[in-house]
C-alpha positions as a LaTeX table, in Angstrom:
\begin{tabular}{lrrr}
\hline
Residue & $x$ (\AA) & $y$ (\AA) & $z$ (\AA) \\
\hline
Unk1 & 80.61 & $-17.61$ & $-61.10$ \\
Unk2 & 80.11 & $-14.06$ & $-59.85$ \\
Unk3 & 77.94 & $-13.19$ & $-56.86$ \\
Unk4 & 77.74 & $-9.71$ & $-55.35$ \\
Unk5 & 76.53 & $-9.22$ & $-51.80$ \\
Unk6 & 74.99 & $-5.76$ & $-51.75$ \\
Unk7 & 73.12 & $-3.26$ & $-49.59$ \\
Unk8 & 71.39 & $-0.38$ & $-51.41$ \\
Unk9 & 72.84 & 3.02 & $-50.59$ \\
Unk10 & 76.30 & 1.71 & $-49.69$ \\
Unk11 & 79.71 & 1.41 & $-51.37$ \\
Unk12 & 78.56 & $-1.88$ & $-52.91$ \\
Unk13 & 76.53 & 0.22 & $-55.38$ \\
Unk14 & 79.75 & 1.09 & $-57.22$ \\
Unk15 & 80.46 & $-2.60$ & $-57.84$ \\
Unk16 & 76.87 & $-3.28$ & $-58.88$ \\
Unk17 & 77.04 & $-0.36$ & $-61.32$ \\
Unk18 & 80.31 & $-1.66$ & $-62.73$ \\
Unk19 & 78.89 & $-5.15$ & $-63.23$ \\
Unk20 & 76.02 & $-3.65$ & $-65.22$ \\
Unk21 & 78.51 & $-1.62$ & $-67.28$ \\
Unk22 & 80.51 & $-4.77$ & $-67.97$ \\
Unk23 & 77.34 & $-6.62$ & $-69.05$ \\
Unk24 & 78.52 & $-9.87$ & $-67.43$ \\
Unk25 & 76.30 & $-12.50$ & $-65.86$ \\
Unk26 & 76.19 & $-12.34$ & $-62.07$ \\
Unk27 & 74.01 & $-13.21$ & $-59.11$ \\
Unk28 & 72.91 & $-10.52$ & $-56.70$ \\
Unk29 & 72.33 & $-11.10$ & $-53.00$ \\
Unk30 & 70.68 & $-8.01$ & $-51.54$ \\
Unk31 & 70.49 & $-7.30$ & $-47.81$ \\
Unk32 & 68.75 & $-4.68$ & $-45.71$ \\
Unk33 & 71.13 & $-2.45$ & $-43.79$ \\
Unk34 & 70.55 & $-4.21$ & $-40.49$ \\
Unk35 & 71.75 & $-7.17$ & $-38.42$ \\
Unk36 & 71.54 & $-9.45$ & $-41.46$ \\
Unk37 & 75.18 & $-8.57$ & $-42.06$ \\
Unk38 & 76.03 & $-10.07$ & $-38.66$ \\
Unk39 & 74.55 & $-13.48$ & $-39.48$ \\
Unk40 & 76.83 & $-16.48$ & $-39.19$ \\
Unk41 & 76.49 & $-17.21$ & $-42.90$ \\
Unk42 & 77.47 & $-13.71$ & $-43.98$ \\
Unk43 & 80.34 & $-13.41$ & $-41.49$ \\
Unk44 & 81.90 & $-16.47$ & $-43.12$ \\
Unk45 & 82.09 & $-14.42$ & $-46.32$ \\
Unk46 & 83.13 & $-11.14$ & $-44.73$ \\
Unk47 & 84.15 & $-11.39$ & $-41.06$ \\
Unk48 & 83.94 & $-7.59$ & $-40.76$ \\
Unk49 & 80.19 & $-7.78$ & $-41.38$ \\
Unk50 & 80.32 & $-5.17$ & $-44.12$ \\
Unk51 & 79.38 & $-4.88$ & $-47.78$ \\
Unk52 & 80.32 & $-5.41$ & $-50.47$ \\
Unk53 & 81.52 & $-8.96$ & $-50.67$ \\
Unk54 & 82.20 & $-10.42$ & $-54.10$ \\
Unk55 & 82.39 & $-14.14$ & $-54.76$ \\
Unk56 & 84.44 & $-14.77$ & $-57.87$ \\
Unk57 & 85.30 & $-18.31$ & $-58.96$ \\
Unk58 & 85.31 & $-19.66$ & $-55.42$ \\
Unk59 & 87.25 & $-16.77$ & $-53.91$ \\
Unk60 & 85.90 & $-13.82$ & $-51.89$ \\
Unk61 & 86.97 & $-10.20$ & $-52.38$ \\
Unk62 & 86.02 & $-7.73$ & $-49.64$ \\
Unk63 & 87.23 & $-4.31$ & $-50.81$ \\
Unk64 & 85.31 & $-2.40$ & $-53.48$ \\
Unk65 & 88.43 & $-0.82$ & $-54.98$ \\
Unk66 & 90.02 & $-4.24$ & $-55.37$ \\
Unk67 & 86.81 & $-5.56$ & $-56.93$ \\
Unk68 & 86.90 & $-2.80$ & $-59.53$ \\
Unk69 & 90.51 & $-3.53$ & $-60.43$ \\
Unk70 & 89.97 & $-7.30$ & $-60.61$ \\
Unk71 & 86.76 & $-7.12$ & $-62.64$ \\
Unk72 & 88.21 & $-4.66$ & $-65.14$ \\
Unk73 & 91.43 & $-6.64$ & $-65.54$ \\
Unk74 & 89.46 & $-9.79$ & $-66.22$ \\
Unk75 & 86.61 & $-8.55$ & $-68.37$ \\
Unk76 & 87.48 & $-5.18$ & $-69.93$ \\
Unk77 & 91.09 & $-4.05$ & $-69.41$ \\
Unk78 & 91.12 & $-1.58$ & $-72.33$ \\
Unk79 & 87.50 & $-0.47$ & $-72.05$ \\
Unk80 & 86.55 & 0.31 & $-68.47$ \\
Unk81 & 90.05 & $-0.52$ & $-67.22$ \\
Unk82 & 93.41 & 1.09 & $-67.92$ \\
Unk83 & 96.15 & $-1.58$ & $-67.79$ \\
Unk84 & 99.77 & $-1.11$ & $-66.83$ \\
Unk85 & 101.50 & 0.76 & $-69.64$ \\
Unk86 & 98.41 & 2.75 & $-70.62$ \\
Unk87 & 98.95 & 6.52 & $-70.51$ \\
Unk88 & 96.06 & 6.86 & $-68.03$ \\
Unk89 & 96.92 & 3.85 & $-65.85$ \\
Unk90 & 98.23 & 5.88 & $-62.90$ \\
Unk91 & 95.39 & 8.41 & $-63.04$ \\
Unk92 & 92.86 & 5.54 & $-63.29$ \\
Unk93 & 94.17 & 3.92 & $-60.12$ \\
Unk94 & 94.38 & 7.25 & $-58.33$ \\
Unk95 & 90.75 & 8.11 & $-59.06$ \\
Unk96 & 89.47 & 4.66 & $-58.08$ \\
Unk97 & 91.05 & 5.00 & $-54.65$ \\
Unk98 & 90.15 & 8.69 & $-54.31$ \\
Unk99 & 86.54 & 7.49 & $-54.27$ \\
Unk100 & 87.24 & 6.07 & $-50.83$ \\
Unk101 & 88.37 & 9.49 & $-49.56$ \\
Unk102 & 84.97 & 10.88 & $-50.54$ \\
Unk103 & 83.15 & 7.87 & $-49.10$ \\
Unk104 & 84.89 & 8.18 & $-45.72$ \\
Unk105 & 83.42 & 11.66 & $-45.21$ \\
Unk106 & 80.02 & 10.44 & $-46.41$ \\
Unk107 & 80.14 & 7.55 & $-43.92$ \\
Unk108 & 80.93 & 9.92 & $-41.04$ \\
Unk109 & 78.04 & 12.17 & $-42.02$ \\
Unk110 & 75.66 & 9.24 & $-42.46$ \\
Unk111 & 76.49 & 8.04 & $-38.97$ \\
Unk112 & 75.79 & 11.49 & $-37.54$ \\
Unk113 & 72.56 & 12.06 & $-39.45$ \\
Unk114 & 71.04 & 8.59 & $-39.57$ \\
Unk115 & 72.62 & 6.19 & $-37.10$ \\
Unk116 & 72.65 & 8.64 & $-34.17$ \\
Unk117 & 68.92 & 9.16 & $-34.05$ \\
Unk118 & 68.77 & 11.26 & $-30.90$ \\
Unk119 & 69.59 & 14.95 & $-31.34$ \\
Unk120 & 71.65 & 15.03 & $-28.14$ \\
Unk121 & 73.93 & 12.30 & $-29.56$ \\
Unk122 & 74.72 & 14.18 & $-32.74$ \\
Unk123 & 77.52 & 16.72 & $-33.03$ \\
Unk124 & 76.75 & 19.81 & $-35.13$ \\
Unk125 & 80.46 & 20.64 & $-35.09$ \\
Unk126 & 81.45 & 17.26 & $-36.55$ \\
Unk127 & 78.67 & 17.47 & $-39.15$ \\
Unk128 & 79.77 & 20.91 & $-40.32$ \\
Unk129 & 83.45 & 19.95 & $-40.38$ \\
Unk130 & 82.81 & 16.74 & $-42.31$ \\
Unk131 & 80.52 & 18.52 & $-44.77$ \\
Unk132 & 83.24 & 21.12 & $-45.37$ \\
Unk133 & 85.84 & 18.41 & $-45.90$ \\
Unk134 & 83.48 & 16.64 & $-48.27$ \\
Unk135 & 83.06 & 19.87 & $-50.21$ \\
Unk136 & 86.85 & 20.06 & $-50.57$ \\
Unk137 & 86.91 & 16.65 & $-52.26$ \\
Unk138 & 84.46 & 17.97 & $-54.87$ \\
Unk139 & 86.67 & 21.01 & $-55.35$ \\
Unk140 & 89.57 & 18.64 & $-56.02$ \\
Unk141 & 87.58 & 16.96 & $-58.80$ \\
Unk142 & 86.56 & 20.37 & $-60.16$ \\
Unk143 & 90.20 & 21.48 & $-60.33$ \\
Unk144 & 91.32 & 18.31 & $-62.13$ \\
Unk145 & 88.60 & 17.31 & $-64.58$ \\
Unk146 & 89.22 & 18.65 & $-68.07$ \\
Unk147 & 86.88 & 16.83 & $-70.43$ \\
Unk148 & 83.63 & 14.90 & $-70.31$ \\
Unk149 & 85.04 & 12.27 & $-67.94$ \\
Unk150 & 87.79 & 11.96 & $-65.33$ \\
Unk151 & 90.37 & 10.56 & $-67.76$ \\
Unk152 & 91.55 & 12.08 & $-71.03$ \\
Unk153 & 90.98 & 8.69 & $-72.65$ \\
Unk154 & 87.26 & 8.74 & $-71.84$ \\
Unk155 & 84.74 & 6.95 & $-69.65$ \\
Unk156 & 86.13 & 4.25 & $-67.36$ \\
Unk157 & 85.59 & 2.44 & $-64.08$ \\
Unk158 & 87.18 & 5.46 & $-62.41$ \\
Unk159 & 84.03 & 7.41 & $-63.27$ \\
Unk160 & 81.96 & 4.61 & $-61.75$ \\
Unk161 & 83.93 & 4.59 & $-58.49$ \\
Unk162 & 84.03 & 8.35 & $-58.02$ \\
Unk163 & 80.53 & 8.78 & $-59.45$ \\
Unk164 & 79.03 & 6.51 & $-56.82$ \\
Unk165 & 80.87 & 8.41 & $-54.10$ \\
Unk166 & 79.52 & 11.71 & $-55.45$ \\
Unk167 & 76.04 & 10.16 & $-55.60$ \\
Unk168 & 76.33 & 9.72 & $-51.83$ \\
Unk169 & 77.99 & 13.12 & $-51.35$ \\
Unk170 & 75.01 & 14.84 & $-52.97$ \\
Unk171 & 72.99 & 14.01 & $-49.86$ \\
Unk172 & 75.20 & 16.40 & $-47.93$ \\
Unk173 & 76.58 & 19.00 & $-50.33$ \\
Unk174 & 75.30 & 20.88 & $-53.37$ \\
Unk175 & 77.06 & 20.67 & $-56.72$ \\
Unk176 & 76.28 & 24.24 & $-57.80$ \\
Unk177 & 79.66 & 25.45 & $-56.55$ \\
Unk178 & 81.43 & 22.88 & $-58.76$ \\
Unk179 & 79.83 & 23.23 & $-62.24$ \\
Unk180 & 82.28 & 20.88 & $-63.96$ \\
Unk181 & 81.48 & 18.19 & $-61.40$ \\
Unk182 & 77.75 & 18.83 & $-61.83$ \\
Unk183 & 77.98 & 18.48 & $-65.62$ \\
Unk184 & 80.10 & 15.33 & $-65.34$ \\
Unk185 & 77.71 & 13.76 & $-62.83$ \\
Unk186 & 74.72 & 14.61 & $-65.03$ \\
Unk187 & 76.38 & 12.65 & $-67.85$ \\
Unk188 & 76.81 & 9.67 & $-65.52$ \\
Unk189 & 73.16 & 9.82 & $-64.47$ \\
Unk190 & 72.14 & 9.28 & $-68.08$ \\
Unk191 & 73.86 & 5.89 & $-68.26$ \\
Unk192 & 71.60 & 2.84 & $-68.20$ \\
Unk193 & 73.96 & 0.96 & $-65.87$ \\
Unk194 & 73.85 & 3.81 & $-63.35$ \\
Unk195 & 70.05 & 3.81 & $-63.42$ \\
Unk196 & 69.97 & 0.03 & $-62.96$ \\
Unk197 & 72.18 & 0.26 & $-59.85$ \\
Unk198 & 70.09 & 2.87 & $-58.04$ \\
Unk199 & 68.15 & 1.85 & $-54.91$ \\
Unk200 & 64.41 & 1.62 & $-55.32$ \\
Unk201 & 62.95 & 4.76 & $-53.77$ \\
Unk202 & 64.82 & 7.03 & $-51.38$ \\
Unk203 & 64.51 & 4.92 & $-48.23$ \\
Unk204 & 67.22 & 5.62 & $-45.69$ \\
Unk205 & 68.70 & 8.41 & $-47.79$ \\
Unk206 & 65.77 & 10.79 & $-47.88$ \\
Unk207 & 67.32 & 14.26 & $-48.19$ \\
Unk208 & 65.07 & 15.51 & $-45.37$ \\
Unk209 & 67.48 & 13.85 & $-42.93$ \\
Unk210 & 70.33 & 16.02 & $-44.16$ \\
Unk211 & 68.91 & 19.33 & $-45.29$ \\
Unk212 & 69.95 & 21.40 & $-42.24$ \\
Unk213 & 73.61 & 20.57 & $-42.81$ \\
Unk214 & 73.99 & 20.75 & $-46.57$ \\
Unk215 & 76.64 & 23.28 & $-47.63$ \\
Unk216 & 75.07 & 26.27 & $-49.38$ \\
\hline
\end{tabular}
């Protein structure tokens, strides 16, 4: 039994996307990004009150990177995964966890732009610094990517993890300065599983919130 607890527009999207790529049967529990995550029932699953949470055969996993590793090892180790001994195993792991570096900057910017609704509570200095740091993470991908996907051996869950992080990053930075990243992300956008994992509509992540601070 697989059940994913998910909020649209959060890190849980990367796990949802991966589940669609794996084409496995799973249940989806979707929550609004509000106090629902502080309910007694949800806190029993994830005491931190955060998403994602993944129920897998009676156990609960709470970190998206771990979910990716576990799901690939179980369902597709030589397809979307890269097992120990594979030439791309180290790079695969590195990219999966690099996604969290990107996401940390996105989370800081989201807090500034969306959660702090009053202008006097926001910090233009923090927003500009975090946007610049986020841009550096895209430059790191640009400097490393050589082919159509992140790994020489082709598409993998690493592309899913980093791709979802870049999906969020696009709300704050443009991809024009990193043409290899832009071309890679365009390939990801054409995947059916990516399309299936997208939130319905723009909702909280309307670009109008962010436009003044996007790097140009």
